[in-house]
mmCIF file of C-alpha atoms in Angstrom:
data_model
loop_
_atom_site.group_PDB
_atom_site.id
_atom_site.type_symbol
_atom_site.label_atom_id
_atom_site.label_comp_id
_atom_site.label_asym_id
_atom_site.label_seq_id
_atom_site.Cartn_x
_atom_site.Cartn_y
_atom_site.Cartn_z
ATOM 1 C CA MET A 1 -13.462 44.635 -5.544
ATOM 2 C CA LYS A 2 -13.202 41.687 -3.177
ATOM 3 C CA VAL A 3 -16.379 39.756 -2.518
ATOM 4 C CA GLU A 4 -16.696 38.209 0.934
ATOM 5 C CA PHE A 5 -19.154 35.461 1.781
ATOM 6 C CA ALA A 6 -20.773 35.139 5.163
ATOM 7 C CA PRO A 7 -19.661 32.027 7.082
ATOM 8 C CA LEU A 8 -22.052 29.108 7.111
ATOM 9 C CA SER A 9 -24.148 28.636 10.220
ATOM 10 C CA VAL A 10 -23.192 25.765 12.526
ATOM 11 C CA PRO A 11 -26.402 23.763 11.823
ATOM 12 C CA LEU A 12 -25.829 24.087 8.072
ATOM 13 C CA GLN A 13 -22.188 23.030 8.431
ATOM 14 C CA ARG A 14 -23.231 19.943 10.383
ATOM 15 C CA ARG A 15 -25.840 19.036 7.757
ATOM 16 C CA LEU A 16 -23.232 19.361 4.995
ATOM 17 C CA GLN A 17 -20.794 17.249 6.988
ATOM 18 C CA THR A 18 -23.410 14.543 7.469
ATOM 19 C CA ALA A 19 -24.340 14.668 3.780
ATOM 20 C CA SER A 20 -20.698 14.216 2.790
ATOM 21 C CA VAL A 21 -20.383 11.125 5.000
ATOM 22 C CA VAL A 22 -23.661 9.707 3.659
ATOM 23 C CA GLN A 23 -22.378 9.947 0.075
ATOM 24 C CA TRP A 24 -19.072 8.336 1.113
ATOM 25 C CA VAL A 25 -20.793 5.406 2.840
ATOM 26 C CA PHE A 26 -23.126 5.038 -0.149
ATOM 27 C CA SER A 27 -20.201 5.077 -2.571
ATOM 28 C CA PHE A 28 -18.785 1.917 -1.002
ATOM 29 C CA LEU A 29 -22.048 0.158 -0.175
ATOM 30 C CA GLY A 30 -24.177 0.905 -3.206
ATOM 31 C CA LEU A 31 -22.378 2.878 -5.903
ATOM 32 C CA ALA A 32 -20.581 -0.156 -7.334
ATOM 33 C CA GLN A 33 -23.868 -2.025 -7.742
ATOM 34 C CA CYS A 34 -25.532 1.049 -9.242
ATOM 35 C CA CYS A 35 -22.695 1.482 -11.739
ATOM 36 C CA THR A 36 -22.990 -2.146 -12.831
ATOM 37 C CA ALA A 37 -26.770 -1.908 -13.137
ATOM 38 C CA ALA A 38 -26.551 1.354 -15.119
ATOM 39 C CA PHE A 39 -23.942 -0.083 -17.492
ATOM 40 C CA ILE A 40 -26.149 -3.102 -18.286
ATOM 41 C CA ALA A 41 -29.442 -1.166 -18.349
ATOM 42 C CA LEU A 42 -28.173 1.387 -20.861
ATOM 43 C CA PHE A 43 -27.757 -1.367 -23.453
ATOM 44 C CA PHE A 44 -31.560 -1.722 -23.486
ATOM 45 C CA THR A 45 -32.280 1.959 -24.017
ATOM 46 C CA ARG A 46 -31.679 4.484 -26.777
ATOM 47 C CA PHE A 47 -28.496 5.419 -24.926
ATOM 48 C CA TRP A 48 -26.932 2.006 -25.571
ATOM 49 C CA LEU A 49 -24.069 3.709 -27.387
ATOM 50 C CA VAL A 50 -22.823 5.135 -24.062
ATOM 51 C CA SER A 51 -22.229 1.651 -22.665
ATOM 52 C CA ALA A 52 -20.875 0.393 -25.986
ATOM 53 C CA LEU A 53 -18.314 3.190 -26.186
ATOM 54 C CA TYR A 54 -17.394 2.765 -22.533
ATOM 55 C CA ALA A 55 -16.896 -0.979 -23.070
ATOM 56 C CA ALA A 56 -14.474 -0.207 -25.910
ATOM 57 C CA TRP A 57 -12.667 2.348 -23.737
ATOM 58 C CA TRP A 58 -12.598 -0.125 -20.844
ATOM 59 C CA LEU A 59 -10.860 -2.685 -23.064
ATOM 60 C CA ILE A 60 -8.240 -0.193 -24.225
ATOM 61 C CA ASP A 61 -7.721 1.172 -20.702
ATOM 62 C CA ARG A 62 -7.802 -2.160 -18.850
ATOM 63 C CA GLU A 63 -4.159 -2.001 -17.722
ATOM 64 C CA LYS A 64 -4.367 1.520 -16.305
ATOM 65 C CA PRO A 65 -5.273 0.570 -12.688
ATOM 66 C CA SER A 66 -2.112 -1.561 -12.385
ATOM 67 C CA LYS A 67 0.003 1.202 -13.960
ATOM 68 C CA GLY A 68 -0.443 3.732 -11.195
ATOM 69 C CA GLY A 69 -4.095 4.557 -11.896
ATOM 70 C CA ARG A 70 -5.412 7.922 -13.033
ATOM 71 C CA ARG A 71 -5.725 10.439 -10.218
ATOM 72 C CA ILE A 72 -7.776 13.581 -10.779
ATOM 73 C CA HIS A 73 -6.556 16.400 -8.548
ATOM 74 C CA VAL A 74 -9.802 18.349 -8.834
ATOM 75 C CA LEU A 75 -11.667 15.443 -7.236
ATOM 76 C CA ARG A 76 -8.974 14.875 -4.606
ATOM 77 C CA ASN A 77 -9.360 18.523 -3.587
ATOM 78 C CA CYS A 78 -13.173 18.522 -3.682
ATOM 79 C CA ILE A 79 -14.813 20.434 -0.817
ATOM 80 C CA VAL A 80 -16.957 17.366 -0.033
ATOM 81 C CA TRP A 81 -13.915 15.674 1.528
ATOM 82 C CA ARG A 82 -13.278 18.647 3.812
ATOM 83 C CA TYR A 83 -16.821 18.355 5.137
ATOM 84 C CA MET A 84 -16.230 14.647 5.673
ATOM 85 C CA ARG A 85 -12.987 15.448 7.524
ATOM 86 C CA ASP A 86 -14.813 17.816 9.862
ATOM 87 C CA TYR A 87 -17.650 15.357 10.506
ATOM 88 C CA PHE A 88 -15.539 13.019 12.663
ATOM 89 C CA PRO A 89 -13.072 14.923 12.571
ATOM 90 C CA ILE A 90 -10.116 13.180 10.857
ATOM 91 C CA THR A 91 -6.528 14.384 11.216
ATOM 92 C CA LEU A 92 -3.162 13.261 9.835
ATOM 93 C CA VAL A 93 -0.076 13.506 12.077
ATOM 94 C CA LYS A 94 3.518 13.390 10.849
ATOM 95 C CA THR A 95 6.218 12.231 13.275
ATOM 96 C CA ALA A 96 9.173 12.123 10.841
ATOM 97 C CA GLU A 97 10.207 13.549 7.491
ATOM 98 C CA LEU A 98 9.906 11.476 4.329
ATOM 99 C CA ASP A 99 12.590 12.086 1.702
ATOM 100 C CA PRO A 100 10.865 12.713 -1.679
ATOM 101 C CA ARG A 101 13.833 11.073 -3.407
ATOM 102 C CA GLN A 102 12.783 7.718 -1.989
ATOM 103 C CA ASN A 103 9.744 5.472 -2.316
ATOM 104 C CA TYR A 104 7.970 4.142 0.779
ATOM 105 C CA VAL A 105 5.691 1.300 1.852
ATOM 106 C CA VAL A 106 3.269 2.403 4.580
ATOM 107 C CA GLY A 107 1.482 -0.210 6.648
ATOM 108 C CA PHE A 108 -1.897 1.177 7.739
ATOM 109 C CA HIS A 109 -3.566 -0.203 10.885
ATOM 110 C CA PRO A 110 -6.298 -1.021 11.748
ATOM 111 C CA HIS A 111 -8.632 -1.599 8.803
ATOM 112 C CA GLY A 112 -11.761 -0.568 10.678
ATOM 113 C CA VAL A 113 -15.106 -1.227 9.019
ATOM 114 C CA LEU A 114 -14.772 1.069 6.000
ATOM 115 C CA ALA A 115 -11.178 2.361 6.403
ATOM 116 C CA ALA A 116 -12.300 5.988 6.705
ATOM 117 C CA GLY A 117 -8.908 7.270 7.860
ATOM 118 C CA ALA A 118 -6.997 5.530 5.077
ATOM 119 C CA PHE A 119 -9.346 6.813 2.395
ATOM 120 C CA LEU A 120 -9.509 10.435 3.491
ATOM 121 C CA ASN A 121 -5.824 10.813 4.374
ATOM 122 C CA PHE A 122 -4.331 9.109 1.319
ATOM 123 C CA CYS A 123 -7.017 9.505 -1.360
ATOM 124 C CA THR A 124 -7.958 13.142 -0.764
ATOM 125 C CA GLU A 125 -6.204 16.343 0.227
ATOM 126 C CA ALA A 126 -8.682 17.147 3.014
ATOM 127 C CA SER A 127 -6.144 16.424 5.774
ATOM 128 C CA GLY A 128 -3.304 18.170 3.929
ATOM 129 C CA PHE A 129 -1.184 15.196 2.855
ATOM 130 C CA SER A 130 0.748 17.151 0.199
ATOM 131 C CA THR A 131 1.486 19.931 2.692
ATOM 132 C CA LEU A 132 2.737 17.536 5.358
ATOM 133 C CA PHE A 133 4.705 15.383 2.916
ATOM 134 C CA PRO A 134 5.766 17.617 0.010
ATOM 135 C CA GLY A 135 7.003 15.813 -3.086
ATOM 136 C CA ILE A 136 5.331 12.515 -2.069
ATOM 137 C CA THR A 137 2.536 10.979 -4.169
ATOM 138 C CA PRO A 138 0.307 8.588 -2.164
ATOM 139 C CA HIS A 139 -1.221 5.400 -3.567
ATOM 140 C CA LEU A 140 -3.641 3.277 -1.538
ATOM 141 C CA MET A 141 -4.174 -0.386 -2.393
ATOM 142 C CA MET A 142 -7.722 -1.729 -2.731
ATOM 143 C CA LEU A 143 -9.180 -5.136 -3.625
ATOM 144 C CA SER A 144 -8.743 -5.790 -7.365
ATOM 145 C CA LEU A 145 -12.430 -6.748 -7.574
ATOM 146 C CA TRP A 146 -13.516 -3.091 -7.465
ATOM 147 C CA PHE A 147 -11.479 -2.222 -10.578
ATOM 148 C CA ARG A 148 -13.560 -4.614 -12.678
ATOM 149 C CA ILE A 149 -16.728 -2.572 -12.189
ATOM 150 C CA PRO A 150 -17.583 -0.146 -15.024
ATOM 151 C CA PHE A 151 -17.584 3.571 -14.147
ATOM 152 C CA PHE A 152 -16.770 2.770 -10.504
ATOM 153 C CA ARG A 153 -13.182 1.891 -11.457
ATOM 154 C CA ASP A 154 -12.671 5.429 -12.751
ATOM 155 C CA TYR A 155 -14.122 6.892 -9.574
ATOM 156 C CA VAL A 156 -11.746 5.006 -7.265
ATOM 157 C CA MET A 157 -8.729 5.622 -9.510
ATOM 158 C CA SER A 158 -9.358 9.375 -9.342
ATOM 159 C CA GLY A 159 -8.287 9.414 -5.695
ATOM 160 C CA GLY A 160 -5.106 7.390 -6.145
ATOM 161 C CA LEU A 161 -6.434 3.897 -5.411
ATOM 162 C CA ILE A 162 -4.743 0.970 -7.173
ATOM 163 C CA PRO A 163 -5.391 -2.816 -7.164
ATOM 164 C CA SER A 164 -3.916 -4.873 -4.350
ATOM 165 C CA ASP A 165 -1.688 -7.112 -6.434
ATOM 166 C CA LYS A 166 2.063 -7.480 -6.864
ATOM 167 C CA GLU A 167 2.127 -5.987 -10.357
ATOM 168 C CA SER A 168 0.473 -2.737 -9.228
ATOM 169 C CA ALA A 169 2.705 -2.456 -6.158
ATOM 170 C CA SER A 170 5.887 -3.058 -8.141
ATOM 171 C CA TYR A 171 4.949 -0.420 -10.717
ATOM 172 C CA VAL A 172 4.694 2.215 -7.983
ATOM 173 C CA LEU A 173 7.817 1.179 -6.065
ATOM 174 C CA GLN A 174 10.164 0.698 -9.006
ATOM 175 C CA LYS A 175 10.117 4.383 -9.973
ATOM 176 C CA PRO A 176 13.838 5.319 -9.717
ATOM 177 C CA GLU A 177 13.148 9.015 -9.121
ATOM 178 C CA GLY A 178 11.303 8.187 -5.891
ATOM 179 C CA GLY A 179 8.509 10.273 -4.409
ATOM 180 C CA ASN A 180 5.915 7.474 -4.310
ATOM 181 C CA LEU A 181 4.179 6.184 -1.194
ATOM 182 C CA LEU A 182 2.349 2.873 -1.285
ATOM 183 C CA ALA A 183 -0.160 2.539 1.569
ATOM 184 C CA ILE A 184 -1.303 -1.001 2.356
ATOM 185 C CA ILE A 185 -4.087 -1.815 4.823
ATOM 186 C CA VAL A 186 -2.264 -4.926 5.969
ATOM 187 C CA GLY A 187 -5.083 -6.544 7.948
ATOM 188 C CA GLY A 188 -7.357 -6.351 4.921
ATOM 189 C CA ALA A 189 -10.975 -7.364 4.722
ATOM 190 C CA GLN A 190 -10.578 -10.138 7.278
ATOM 191 C CA GLU A 191 -9.471 -7.686 9.971
ATOM 192 C CA ALA A 192 -12.675 -5.702 9.416
ATOM 193 C CA LEU A 193 -14.565 -8.560 11.098
ATOM 194 C CA ASP A 194 -12.865 -7.636 14.392
ATOM 195 C CA ALA A 195 -13.406 -3.880 14.031
ATOM 196 C CA ARG A 196 -15.368 -2.635 17.026
ATOM 197 C CA PRO A 197 -14.913 0.065 19.680
ATOM 198 C CA GLY A 198 -12.127 -0.679 22.145
ATOM 199 C CA SER A 199 -10.488 -3.322 19.945
ATOM 200 C CA PHE A 200 -6.735 -3.162 19.300
ATOM 201 C CA THR A 201 -6.374 -6.566 17.671
ATOM 202 C CA LEU A 202 -4.400 -6.509 14.411
ATOM 203 C CA LEU A 203 -4.235 -9.302 11.856
ATOM 204 C CA LEU A 204 -0.493 -8.961 11.362
ATOM 205 C CA LYS A 205 1.375 -11.847 12.975
ATOM 206 C CA ASN A 206 1.578 -13.877 9.761
ATOM 207 C CA ARG A 207 1.097 -11.058 7.238
ATOM 208 C CA LYS A 208 4.579 -10.720 5.728
ATOM 209 C CA GLY A 209 3.944 -10.105 2.041
ATOM 210 C CA PHE A 210 4.292 -6.332 2.405
ATOM 211 C CA VAL A 211 7.636 -6.826 4.174
ATOM 212 C CA ARG A 212 8.942 -9.069 1.405
ATOM 213 C CA LEU A 213 7.771 -6.489 -1.149
ATOM 214 C CA ALA A 214 9.698 -3.730 0.655
ATOM 215 C CA ILE A 215 12.872 -5.831 0.798
ATOM 216 C CA GLN A 216 12.690 -6.734 -2.892
ATOM 217 C CA HIS A 217 12.544 -3.047 -3.822
ATOM 218 C CA GLY A 218 14.791 -1.758 -1.043
ATOM 219 C CA THR A 219 11.938 0.468 0.098
ATOM 220 C CA PRO A 220 11.735 1.785 3.682
ATOM 221 C CA LEU A 221 8.770 0.557 5.724
ATOM 222 C CA VAL A 222 6.653 3.125 7.553
ATOM 223 C CA PRO A 223 4.156 2.086 10.271
ATOM 224 C CA ALA A 224 0.947 4.105 10.593
ATOM 225 C CA PHE A 225 -1.709 3.679 13.276
ATOM 226 C CA SER A 226 -5.145 5.261 12.987
ATOM 227 C CA PHE A 227 -6.475 5.985 16.469
ATOM 228 C CA GLY A 228 -10.272 5.962 16.544
ATOM 229 C CA GLU A 229 -10.660 3.902 13.351
ATOM 230 C CA ASN A 230 -12.490 1.154 15.222
ATOM 231 C CA GLU A 231 -14.633 3.561 17.229
ATOM 232 C CA VAL A 232 -16.950 4.908 14.526
ATOM 233 C CA PHE A 233 -19.085 1.775 14.053
ATOM 234 C CA ASP A 234 -20.533 -0.929 16.284
ATOM 235 C CA GLN A 235 -20.617 -4.474 14.962
ATOM 236 C CA VAL A 236 -22.851 -7.451 15.627
ATOM 237 C CA THR A 237 -21.062 -9.889 17.941
ATOM 238 C CA ASN A 238 -19.275 -12.522 15.858
ATOM 239 C CA PRO A 239 -16.732 -14.428 17.981
ATOM 240 C CA LYS A 240 -14.487 -16.946 16.262
ATOM 241 C CA GLY A 241 -16.258 -20.271 15.928
ATOM 242 C CA SER A 242 -19.729 -18.706 15.882
ATOM 243 C CA TRP A 243 -22.108 -19.480 13.030
ATOM 244 C CA LEU A 244 -22.049 -15.840 11.918
ATOM 245 C CA ARG A 245 -18.239 -15.767 11.732
ATOM 246 C CA LYS A 246 -18.217 -19.006 9.729
ATOM 247 C CA ILE A 247 -20.690 -17.564 7.227
ATOM 248 C CA GLN A 248 -18.671 -14.356 6.948
ATOM 249 C CA HIS A 249 -15.463 -16.286 6.278
ATOM 250 C CA TRP A 250 -17.261 -18.453 3.721
ATOM 251 C CA LEU A 251 -18.585 -15.396 1.882
ATOM 252 C CA GLN A 252 -15.144 -13.801 2.015
ATOM 253 C CA GLN A 253 -13.572 -16.826 0.362
ATOM 254 C CA ILE A 254 -16.179 -16.732 -2.410
ATOM 255 C CA MET A 255 -16.355 -12.971 -3.072
ATOM 256 C CA GLY A 256 -12.990 -11.760 -1.786
ATOM 257 C CA ILE A 257 -14.615 -9.154 0.475
ATOM 258 C CA SER A 258 -15.788 -9.396 4.073
ATOM 259 C CA LEU A 259 -19.281 -8.462 5.151
ATOM 260 C CA PRO A 260 -19.196 -7.117 8.715
ATOM 261 C CA LEU A 261 -22.686 -6.508 10.109
ATOM 262 C CA PHE A 262 -22.084 -2.986 11.336
ATOM 263 C CA HIS A 263 -24.353 -0.239 12.585
ATOM 264 C CA ALA A 264 -24.095 3.182 14.206
ATOM 265 C CA ARG A 265 -26.484 6.152 13.904
ATOM 266 C CA GLY A 266 -29.105 7.287 11.424
ATOM 267 C CA ILE A 267 -29.306 10.449 9.348
ATOM 268 C CA PHE A 268 -32.060 12.081 11.407
ATOM 269 C CA GLN A 269 -31.704 10.157 14.672
ATOM 270 C CA TYR A 270 -28.862 8.761 16.748
ATOM 271 C CA SER A 271 -30.209 5.391 17.879
ATOM 272 C CA PHE A 272 -29.612 3.149 14.844
ATOM 273 C CA GLY A 273 -28.405 3.400 11.254
ATOM 274 C CA LEU A 274 -25.445 2.967 8.910
ATOM 275 C CA ILE A 275 -23.949 6.437 9.345
ATOM 276 C CA PRO A 276 -20.743 6.430 11.445
ATOM 277 C CA TYR A 277 -20.612 8.072 14.843
ATOM 278 C CA ARG A 278 -18.989 11.509 15.166
ATOM 279 C CA ARG A 279 -15.833 10.291 16.836
ATOM 280 C CA PRO A 280 -12.334 11.613 16.095
ATOM 281 C CA ILE A 281 -9.928 9.620 13.951
ATOM 282 C CA CYS A 282 -6.241 10.505 14.064
ATOM 283 C CA THR A 283 -3.799 8.732 11.751
ATOM 284 C CA VAL A 284 -0.245 8.905 13.088
ATOM 285 C CA VAL A 285 2.495 8.179 10.545
ATOM 286 C CA GLY A 286 5.690 6.836 12.131
ATOM 287 C CA LYS A 287 9.325 7.061 11.127
ATOM 288 C CA PRO A 288 10.765 5.058 8.198
ATOM 289 C CA ILE A 289 12.433 1.712 8.897
ATOM 290 C CA PRO A 290 15.461 1.286 6.557
ATOM 291 C CA VAL A 291 15.379 -1.901 4.480
ATOM 292 C CA GLN A 292 18.286 -3.411 2.576
ATOM 293 C CA LYS A 293 17.385 -4.412 -0.969
ATOM 294 C CA LYS A 294 17.519 -8.090 -1.847
ATOM 295 C CA GLN A 295 15.691 -9.663 -4.764
ATOM 296 C CA LYS A 296 15.214 -13.058 -3.119
ATOM 297 C CA PRO A 297 15.225 -12.608 0.655
ATOM 298 C CA SER A 298 15.253 -15.701 2.845
ATOM 299 C CA GLU A 299 12.443 -16.467 5.270
ATOM 300 C CA GLU A 300 14.761 -15.592 8.136
ATOM 301 C CA GLU A 301 15.523 -12.170 6.646
ATOM 302 C CA VAL A 302 11.830 -11.466 6.108
ATOM 303 C CA ASP A 303 11.064 -12.545 9.689
ATOM 304 C CA GLN A 304 13.731 -10.221 11.089
ATOM 305 C CA VAL A 305 12.388 -7.158 9.251
ATOM 306 C CA HIS A 306 8.815 -8.161 10.096
ATOM 307 C CA GLN A 307 9.651 -8.369 13.812
ATOM 308 C CA LYS A 308 11.348 -4.984 13.658
ATOM 309 C CA TYR A 309 8.213 -3.574 12.034
ATOM 310 C CA LEU A 310 6.016 -5.029 14.810
ATOM 311 C CA ASN A 311 8.277 -3.471 17.427
ATOM 312 C CA GLU A 312 8.211 -0.031 15.791
ATOM 313 C CA LEU A 313 4.429 -0.166 15.372
ATOM 314 C CA SER A 314 4.023 -1.061 19.052
ATOM 315 C CA LYS A 315 6.318 1.804 20.066
ATOM 316 C CA LEU A 316 4.297 4.201 17.915
ATOM 317 C CA PHE A 317 1.059 3.056 19.545
ATOM 318 C CA GLU A 318 2.421 3.222 23.104
ATOM 319 C CA LYS A 319 3.955 6.664 22.582
ATOM 320 C CA HIS A 320 0.774 8.298 21.279
ATOM 321 C CA LYS A 321 -2.109 6.354 22.857
ATOM 322 C CA ALA A 322 -2.470 8.655 25.882
ATOM 323 C CA LYS A 323 -3.144 11.624 23.573
ATOM 324 C CA TYR A 324 -6.150 9.843 22.050
ATOM 325 C CA ASN A 325 -7.828 8.577 25.232
ATOM 326 C CA VAL A 326 -6.642 4.991 24.929
ATOM 327 C CA PRO A 327 -6.535 3.326 28.388
ATOM 328 C CA GLU A 328 -3.056 2.852 29.827
ATOM 329 C CA ASP A 329 -3.550 -0.918 30.131
ATOM 330 C CA SER A 330 -4.516 -1.302 26.445
ATOM 331 C CA HIS A 331 -1.859 -2.706 24.126
ATOM 332 C CA LEU A 332 -1.720 -3.957 20.561
ATOM 333 C CA GLU A 333 -2.474 -7.629 20.060
ATOM 334 C CA PHE A 334 -1.102 -9.332 16.956
ATOM 335 C CA ILE A 335 -2.901 -12.413 15.662
#
């Protein structure tokens, strides 16, 4: 006998979507601090053995993040991410086939405030990554700082996140059987300081490390642009040279992370809060750019591939911008 469940009402669906986004925002703004506090606090309770055992496990498992991480497919397929997808909504668009016998380096642009498109498309199955790109295993790079936080490190690894260092990248790309995709948010934390609606400025002009990495491993480069990534949050005005921008850069140099002063809507009202606006995000993945392998490429060779990447990314943006309500006179700006 087949049991059928009545579909959820629209108001209930919207509440679940909002709840899913709230937990996602919280996971990046407060979960890391809570995990650290819980780890330390447990030592002063009768449950001190939990932290003691975890500390021992942490020591044994310390190399795991740089060895491809530990993804948990049950968590990647969790229904929470589908509600988050429908909140904006977020979609993933394929423009070319990716051969599962090869590895790939994907440049993701722009960073946005919290990189919602990158997280949901590459760290969950909500947008159907495995269906669109069968045989490809995605890995998204994240600041190494987050992998030093107890409990939180296991949470981020479960989705396929790995530290943003050369050792972690090389481990993924050197697999001879192929089938690995390394997604890098090239603009990084610094680009987040320019993330605001209507902005198409990318911190990419002098970012060439990902190109050199691709050449050293002979890995094709794939440009990806996430339309709407900058539209979901407003940010306090912080032009270059302003006191706020100087403080943000200073804090970034000390902590390794940027602190954009962003805001959007609240949970129960739409005037002010930290919950992102319901605005569509569409991540378009371009076609692979062939790269010839060379262990020690010259600066000229790196520059040539880098310029080709910039050209292909611009073509991708220009070809698809009209579909996502980007004004005709808007173009990518590389700084």
